[in-house]
C-alpha cells in the first residue's frame, strides 16, 4: 500500500501551469526525493499534499484512503522554517510550536533526542549553528510522532556542516521507520539520501522510481544533465 498515491494532479496559477498531470506512488519506508530545478513545481506539489493548496484536477490518497484530518495528523510537515524565538531555548521554542500545533509537550524530549539536540536543549536558539537550527525545525515537525515527514528542500541555505548534519538526520529518521518525502534541486543530494525519486521539470513528471533504477536508465542522462 503506497503512503501517498498521486493521480493526474494539475495546478495552474493564472496562466502558469505549475503542475501538469503528475502521478506517482510513494512506497512505505522510502526516502522519496522530488527532484527538479527552481520553478519545476516541487513546492506546489508538497503544498497540495499538505492541504495548503488544492489541485485544479486529479486526486491523491494518503495511507490508501481519501485524505482526512486524521491522516494529515500522521504527517509531519516542514514547508518553511518556523519562526523560532531567538532568545528562547530549543526546549521552550518546541513548547511554543507544540501549543500552536496542538501536540503534546510530553513528546519534546523524544524529538530533541532524535534531532541530536538534547545536550543543547536549554541553550538559546540564537547560539545554534545553521545545522542545529534546521535540525530543530525538523524536530518540530516530528512532534506527535508522525509516520511520514514532508520536507521542502531541507538543506537549502545551510553551510556544508549543516547540510551533512541534516542529511544524516534524514537517514536516521528513515532507519527509525519514518517515510520521508523531500523536495530537492540537487541530484547529488537525492543520490546520497533518497531511495526513490520523482523528477519534475516545468510541472511535468519526467521519470520516477527507485533511485538506482532511475539513474541507470538510458533516458536519465538527458534529464539529469540539464540543470539539476
Ligand atoms: P522553487 O525551488 O523555486 O520553490 P519549485 O520547484 O518549488 O521551485 P514552485 O514554487 O512550485 O516550484 O513553482 C512552480 C511554478 O509556479 C513556477 O513557474 C512558479 O513561478 C509558479 N508559482 C508558484 N507559486 C506561485 C504563485 N503563488 N503565483 C503565481 N505563480 C506561482
mmCIF file of C-alpha atoms and ligand atoms in Angstrom:
data_model
loop_
_atom_site.group_PDB
_atom_site.id
_atom_site.type_symbol
_atom_site.label_atom_id
_atom_site.label_comp_id
_atom_site.label_asym_id
_atom_site.label_seq_id
_atom_site.Cartn_x
_atom_site.Cartn_y
_atom_site.Cartn_z
ATOM 1 C CA UNK A 1 0.000 0.000 0.000
ATOM 2 C CA UNK A 2 1.566 3.324 -1.006
ATOM 3 C CA UNK A 3 1.797 6.025 1.688
ATOM 4 C CA UNK A 4 0.903 8.632 -0.915
ATOM 5 C CA UNK A 5 -0.539 7.997 -4.350
ATOM 6 C CA UNK A 6 -0.985 10.888 -6.786
ATOM 7 C CA UNK A 7 -3.263 10.564 -9.784
ATOM 8 C CA UNK A 8 -3.019 13.168 -12.566
ATOM 9 C CA UNK A 9 -2.514 16.199 -10.342
ATOM 10 C CA UNK A 10 -2.655 19.517 -12.233
ATOM 11 C CA UNK A 11 -2.402 23.061 -10.892
ATOM 12 C CA UNK A 12 -2.364 26.460 -12.583
ATOM 13 C CA UNK A 13 -1.564 29.897 -11.147
ATOM 14 C CA UNK A 14 -3.378 32.154 -13.610
ATOM 15 C CA UNK A 15 -1.767 31.288 -16.943
ATOM 16 C CA UNK A 16 1.196 29.438 -15.342
ATOM 17 C CA UNK A 17 0.827 25.668 -15.494
ATOM 18 C CA UNK A 18 2.702 24.770 -12.279
ATOM 19 C CA UNK A 19 1.805 21.040 -12.402
ATOM 20 C CA UNK A 20 0.542 19.001 -15.281
ATOM 21 C CA UNK A 21 -0.966 15.526 -14.848
ATOM 22 C CA UNK A 22 1.515 14.349 -12.223
ATOM 23 C CA UNK A 23 1.093 10.757 -10.992
ATOM 24 C CA UNK A 24 3.368 8.647 -8.814
ATOM 25 C CA UNK A 25 3.325 6.453 -5.697
ATOM 26 C CA UNK A 26 5.435 6.824 -2.549
ATOM 27 C CA UNK A 27 6.197 3.408 -1.033
ATOM 28 C CA UNK A 28 6.204 2.997 2.762
ATOM 29 C CA UNK A 29 9.634 3.281 4.365
ATOM 30 C CA UNK A 30 11.121 5.161 1.424
ATOM 31 C CA UNK A 31 13.068 8.396 1.412
ATOM 32 C CA UNK A 32 11.316 9.831 -1.599
ATOM 33 C CA UNK A 33 13.015 12.726 -3.387
ATOM 34 C CA UNK A 34 11.084 15.147 -5.556
ATOM 35 C CA UNK A 35 13.853 16.438 -7.766
ATOM 36 C CA UNK A 36 13.671 19.434 -10.059
ATOM 37 C CA UNK A 37 15.154 22.881 -10.699
ATOM 38 C CA UNK A 38 13.602 26.118 -9.427
ATOM 39 C CA UNK A 39 10.076 26.557 -10.707
ATOM 40 C CA UNK A 40 9.548 22.879 -11.591
ATOM 41 C CA UNK A 41 6.571 22.578 -9.224
ATOM 42 C CA UNK A 42 8.045 20.878 -6.157
ATOM 43 C CA UNK A 43 6.651 23.295 -3.574
ATOM 44 C CA UNK A 44 3.279 23.387 -5.319
ATOM 45 C CA UNK A 45 3.105 19.588 -5.189
ATOM 46 C CA UNK A 46 4.019 19.434 -1.480
ATOM 47 C CA UNK A 47 1.516 22.234 -0.746
ATOM 48 C CA UNK A 48 -1.280 20.243 -2.373
ATOM 49 C CA UNK A 49 -0.422 17.075 -0.470
ATOM 50 C CA UNK A 50 -0.318 19.001 2.828
ATOM 51 C CA UNK A 51 -3.613 20.784 2.138
ATOM 52 C CA UNK A 52 -2.105 24.270 1.843
ATOM 53 C CA UNK A 53 -3.345 24.424 -1.767
ATOM 54 C CA UNK A 54 -5.937 22.450 -3.664
ATOM 55 C CA UNK A 55 -5.325 20.838 -7.036
ATOM 56 C CA UNK A 56 -7.294 22.002 -10.086
ATOM 57 C CA UNK A 57 -7.529 18.450 -11.365
ATOM 58 C CA UNK A 58 -6.586 14.978 -10.210
ATOM 59 C CA UNK A 59 -6.668 13.371 -6.797
ATOM 60 C CA UNK A 60 -4.459 11.659 -4.269
ATOM 61 C CA UNK A 61 -4.735 9.188 -1.435
ATOM 62 C CA UNK A 62 -2.897 9.138 1.892
ATOM 63 C CA UNK A 63 -2.400 5.743 3.551
ATOM 64 C CA UNK A 64 -4.622 4.314 0.782
ATOM 65 C CA UNK A 65 -7.597 6.483 1.761
ATOM 66 C CA UNK A 66 -9.119 9.812 0.839
ATOM 67 C CA UNK A 67 -7.164 12.484 2.728
ATOM 68 C CA UNK A 68 -8.794 13.403 6.028
ATOM 69 C CA UNK A 69 -7.785 15.346 9.147
ATOM 70 C CA UNK A 70 -6.921 12.052 10.841
ATOM 71 C CA UNK A 71 -4.451 11.017 8.132
ATOM 72 C CA UNK A 72 -2.960 14.500 7.963
ATOM 73 C CA UNK A 73 -2.141 14.351 11.684
ATOM 74 C CA UNK A 74 0.079 11.393 10.842
ATOM 75 C CA UNK A 75 2.220 13.584 8.580
ATOM 76 C CA UNK A 76 4.818 15.993 9.932
ATOM 77 C CA UNK A 77 5.496 18.881 7.567
ATOM 78 C CA UNK A 78 8.258 21.399 7.160
ATOM 79 C CA UNK A 79 7.476 23.569 4.167
ATOM 80 C CA UNK A 80 9.104 26.694 5.530
ATOM 81 C CA UNK A 81 11.339 27.380 8.507
ATOM 82 C CA UNK A 82 9.292 28.061 11.643
ATOM 83 C CA UNK A 83 9.774 31.498 13.235
ATOM 84 C CA UNK A 84 11.680 30.387 16.285
ATOM 85 C CA UNK A 85 12.293 32.886 19.091
ATOM 86 C CA UNK A 86 15.986 33.766 19.152
ATOM 87 C CA UNK A 87 16.248 34.312 22.901
ATOM 88 C CA UNK A 88 14.312 31.196 23.901
ATOM 89 C CA UNK A 89 15.892 27.769 24.285
ATOM 90 C CA UNK A 90 15.219 24.923 21.870
ATOM 91 C CA UNK A 91 13.020 23.326 24.520
ATOM 92 C CA UNK A 92 10.928 26.470 25.040
ATOM 93 C CA UNK A 93 10.632 27.011 21.299
ATOM 94 C CA UNK A 94 9.257 23.483 20.901
ATOM 95 C CA UNK A 95 6.769 24.180 23.697
ATOM 96 C CA UNK A 96 5.541 27.139 21.647
ATOM 97 C CA UNK A 97 5.252 25.008 18.471
ATOM 98 C CA UNK A 98 3.514 22.204 20.392
ATOM 99 C CA UNK A 99 0.965 24.749 21.649
ATOM 100 C CA UNK A 100 0.296 26.094 18.143
ATOM 101 C CA UNK A 101 0.057 22.651 16.564
ATOM 102 C CA UNK A 102 -1.889 21.180 19.479
ATOM 103 C CA UNK A 103 0.696 18.474 20.039
ATOM 104 C CA UNK A 104 1.597 17.043 23.425
ATOM 105 C CA UNK A 105 4.569 18.650 25.208
ATOM 106 C CA UNK A 106 5.446 15.173 26.512
ATOM 107 C CA UNK A 107 6.893 14.473 23.088
ATOM 108 C CA UNK A 108 9.520 17.235 23.277
ATOM 109 C CA UNK A 109 12.378 15.270 24.939
ATOM 110 C CA UNK A 110 11.952 12.465 22.384
ATOM 111 C CA UNK A 111 12.117 14.741 19.306
ATOM 112 C CA UNK A 112 15.107 16.642 20.756
ATOM 113 C CA UNK A 113 16.852 13.306 21.217
ATOM 114 C CA UNK A 114 16.030 12.228 17.647
ATOM 115 C CA UNK A 115 17.445 15.508 16.338
ATOM 116 C CA UNK A 116 20.591 15.117 18.449
ATOM 117 C CA UNK A 117 19.901 18.315 20.393
ATOM 118 C CA UNK A 118 19.381 17.026 23.939
ATOM 119 C CA UNK A 119 22.729 18.321 25.205
ATOM 120 C CA UNK A 120 21.949 21.834 23.939
ATOM 121 C CA UNK A 121 18.209 21.849 24.622
ATOM 122 C CA UNK A 122 18.443 24.684 27.149
ATOM 123 C CA UNK A 123 20.721 26.933 25.067
ATOM 124 C CA UNK A 124 19.203 29.969 23.391
ATOM 125 C CA UNK A 125 18.211 29.377 19.766
ATOM 126 C CA UNK A 126 20.421 32.278 18.664
ATOM 127 C CA UNK A 127 23.532 30.380 19.802
ATOM 128 C CA UNK A 128 22.723 27.466 17.482
ATOM 129 C CA UNK A 129 24.623 26.726 14.259
ATOM 130 C CA UNK A 130 22.663 26.709 10.984
ATOM 131 C CA UNK A 131 22.575 22.909 11.025
ATOM 132 C CA UNK A 132 21.259 22.839 14.608
ATOM 133 C CA UNK A 133 18.568 25.387 13.732
ATOM 134 C CA UNK A 134 17.410 23.227 10.851
ATOM 135 C CA UNK A 135 17.541 20.079 12.984
ATOM 136 C CA UNK A 136 15.312 21.880 15.485
ATOM 137 C CA UNK A 137 12.924 22.732 12.637
ATOM 138 C CA UNK A 138 12.821 19.047 11.682
ATOM 139 C CA UNK A 139 12.321 18.153 15.370
ATOM 140 C CA UNK A 140 9.293 20.466 15.426
ATOM 141 C CA UNK A 141 7.809 18.523 12.502
ATOM 142 C CA UNK A 142 8.316 15.295 14.473
ATOM 143 C CA UNK A 143 6.074 16.383 17.362
ATOM 144 C CA UNK A 144 3.184 13.940 17.628
ATOM 145 C CA UNK A 145 5.327 11.093 16.234
ATOM 146 C CA UNK A 146 4.031 11.127 12.640
ATOM 147 C CA UNK A 147 4.828 8.129 10.408
ATOM 148 C CA UNK A 148 5.537 10.437 7.451
ATOM 149 C CA UNK A 149 7.661 13.556 7.209
ATOM 150 C CA UNK A 150 7.398 16.049 4.341
ATOM 151 C CA UNK A 151 10.351 18.407 3.964
ATOM 152 C CA UNK A 152 10.778 21.171 1.360
ATOM 153 C CA UNK A 153 14.467 21.495 0.428
ATOM 154 C CA UNK A 154 15.697 20.746 3.975
ATOM 155 C CA UNK A 155 19.369 21.516 3.261
ATOM 156 C CA UNK A 156 18.744 24.810 1.454
ATOM 157 C CA UNK A 157 20.726 27.774 2.756
ATOM 158 C CA UNK A 158 22.911 25.679 5.074
ATOM 159 C CA UNK A 159 26.702 25.561 5.314
ATOM 160 C CA UNK A 160 28.462 22.268 4.420
ATOM 161 C CA UNK A 161 28.453 21.055 8.044
ATOM 162 C CA UNK A 162 24.740 21.808 8.366
ATOM 163 C CA UNK A 163 23.983 20.059 5.067
ATOM 164 C CA UNK A 164 25.784 16.963 6.249
ATOM 165 C CA UNK A 165 24.003 17.052 9.649
ATOM 166 C CA UNK A 166 20.578 17.351 8.031
ATOM 167 C CA UNK A 167 21.245 14.557 5.542
ATOM 168 C CA UNK A 168 22.452 12.296 8.351
ATOM 169 C CA UNK A 169 19.323 13.095 10.369
ATOM 170 C CA UNK A 170 17.055 12.290 7.415
ATOM 171 C CA UNK A 171 18.756 8.919 7.002
ATOM 172 C CA UNK A 172 18.488 8.209 10.748
ATOM 173 C CA UNK A 173 14.787 9.014 10.727
ATOM 174 C CA UNK A 174 14.290 6.660 7.783
ATOM 175 C CA UNK A 175 16.129 3.928 9.684
ATOM 176 C CA UNK A 176 13.810 4.627 12.626
ATOM 177 C CA UNK A 177 10.884 3.752 10.334
ATOM 178 C CA UNK A 178 9.670 7.120 9.034
ATOM 179 C CA UNK A 179 8.701 7.561 5.407
ATOM 180 C CA UNK A 180 10.238 10.815 4.199
ATOM 181 C CA UNK A 181 9.169 12.873 1.206
ATOM 182 C CA UNK A 182 11.598 15.669 0.418
ATOM 183 C CA UNK A 183 11.980 18.216 -2.346
ATOM 184 C CA UNK A 184 15.472 18.879 -3.629
ATOM 185 C CA UNK A 185 17.082 20.603 -6.592
ATOM 186 C CA UNK A 186 20.300 18.629 -6.142
ATOM 187 C CA UNK A 187 20.780 15.311 -7.912
ATOM 188 C CA UNK A 188 23.787 14.675 -5.688
ATOM 189 C CA UNK A 189 21.602 15.024 -2.575
ATOM 190 C CA UNK A 190 18.964 12.669 -3.939
ATOM 191 C CA UNK A 191 21.631 10.100 -4.812
ATOM 192 C CA UNK A 192 23.121 10.329 -1.297
ATOM 193 C CA UNK A 193 19.928 10.404 0.755
ATOM 194 C CA UNK A 194 16.946 9.057 -1.180
ATOM 195 C CA UNK A 195 15.789 5.543 -2.017
ATOM 196 C CA UNK A 196 13.217 6.716 -4.594
ATOM 197 C CA UNK A 197 12.829 9.770 -6.802
ATOM 198 C CA UNK A 198 10.319 11.597 -8.975
ATOM 199 C CA UNK A 199 11.886 14.029 -11.424
ATOM 200 C CA UNK A 200 9.849 17.118 -12.236
ATOM 201 C CA UNK A 201 10.567 19.589 -14.992
ATOM 202 C CA UNK A 202 8.274 22.514 -15.765
ATOM 203 C CA UNK A 203 5.451 20.873 -13.849
ATOM 204 C CA UNK A 204 5.673 17.559 -15.672
ATOM 205 C CA UNK A 205 6.799 14.243 -14.252
ATOM 206 C CA UNK A 206 9.720 13.007 -16.344
ATOM 207 C CA UNK A 207 10.769 9.841 -14.512
ATOM 208 C CA UNK A 208 10.054 8.149 -11.183
ATOM 209 C CA UNK A 209 11.071 5.008 -9.307
ATOM 210 C CA UNK A 210 13.882 3.631 -7.158
ATOM 211 C CA UNK A 211 16.927 5.951 -7.395
ATOM 212 C CA UNK A 212 19.250 3.164 -8.618
ATOM 213 C CA UNK A 213 16.831 2.160 -11.363
ATOM 214 C CA UNK A 214 16.142 5.759 -12.462
ATOM 215 C CA UNK A 215 19.742 6.948 -12.684
ATOM 216 C CA UNK A 216 20.815 3.975 -14.743
ATOM 217 C CA UNK A 217 18.055 4.467 -17.313
ATOM 218 C CA UNK A 218 19.141 5.466 -20.816
ATOM 219 C CA UNK A 219 16.833 8.480 -20.805
ATOM 220 C CA UNK A 220 18.112 9.678 -17.414
ATOM 221 C CA UNK A 221 21.321 11.258 -18.741
ATOM 222 C CA UNK A 222 19.257 13.600 -20.876
ATOM 223 C CA UNK A 223 17.077 14.573 -17.911
ATOM 224 C CA UNK A 224 19.737 14.549 -15.200
ATOM 225 C CA UNK A 225 22.335 16.564 -17.041
ATOM 226 C CA UNK A 226 20.083 19.520 -17.812
ATOM 227 C CA UNK A 227 20.081 21.706 -14.709
ATOM 228 C CA UNK A 228 19.531 19.663 -11.577
HETATM 229 P P1 LIG B 1 11.436 26.659 -6.046
HETATM 230 O O1 LIG B 1 12.542 25.710 -5.727
HETATM 231 O O2 LIG B 1 11.917 27.923 -6.704
HETATM 232 O O3 LIG B 1 10.475 26.908 -4.914
HETATM 233 P P2 LIG B 1 9.588 24.764 -7.131
HETATM 234 O O4 LIG B 1 10.110 23.616 -7.922
HETATM 235 O O5 LIG B 1 9.228 24.527 -5.727
HETATM 236 O O6 LIG B 1 10.605 25.965 -7.211
HETATM 237 P P3 LIG B 1 7.025 26.038 -7.438
HETATM 238 O O7 LIG B 1 7.385 27.042 -6.388
HETATM 239 O O8 LIG B 1 6.026 25.004 -7.127
HETATM 240 O O9 LIG B 1 8.352 25.322 -7.954
HETATM 241 O O10 LIG B 1 6.573 26.852 -8.739
HETATM 242 C C1 LIG B 1 6.098 26.223 -9.933
HETATM 243 C C2 LIG B 1 5.702 27.304 -10.914
HETATM 244 O O11 LIG B 1 4.566 28.013 -10.408
HETATM 245 C C3 LIG B 1 6.765 28.365 -11.185
HETATM 246 O O12 LIG B 1 6.659 28.755 -12.530
HETATM 247 C C4 LIG B 1 6.386 29.487 -10.256
HETATM 248 O O13 LIG B 1 6.829 30.733 -10.770
HETATM 249 C C5 LIG B 1 4.867 29.395 -10.273
HETATM 250 N N1 LIG B 1 4.273 29.844 -8.998
HETATM 251 C C6 LIG B 1 4.483 29.309 -7.778
HETATM 252 N N2 LIG B 1 3.724 29.936 -6.837
HETATM 253 C C7 LIG B 1 3.022 30.877 -7.492
HETATM 254 C C8 LIG B 1 2.039 31.855 -7.089
HETATM 255 N N3 LIG B 1 1.661 31.957 -5.821
HETATM 256 N N4 LIG B 1 1.531 32.678 -8.048
HETATM 257 C C9 LIG B 1 1.921 32.564 -9.339
HETATM 258 N N5 LIG B 1 2.809 31.653 -9.786
HETATM 259 C C10 LIG B 1 3.361 30.824 -8.889
#
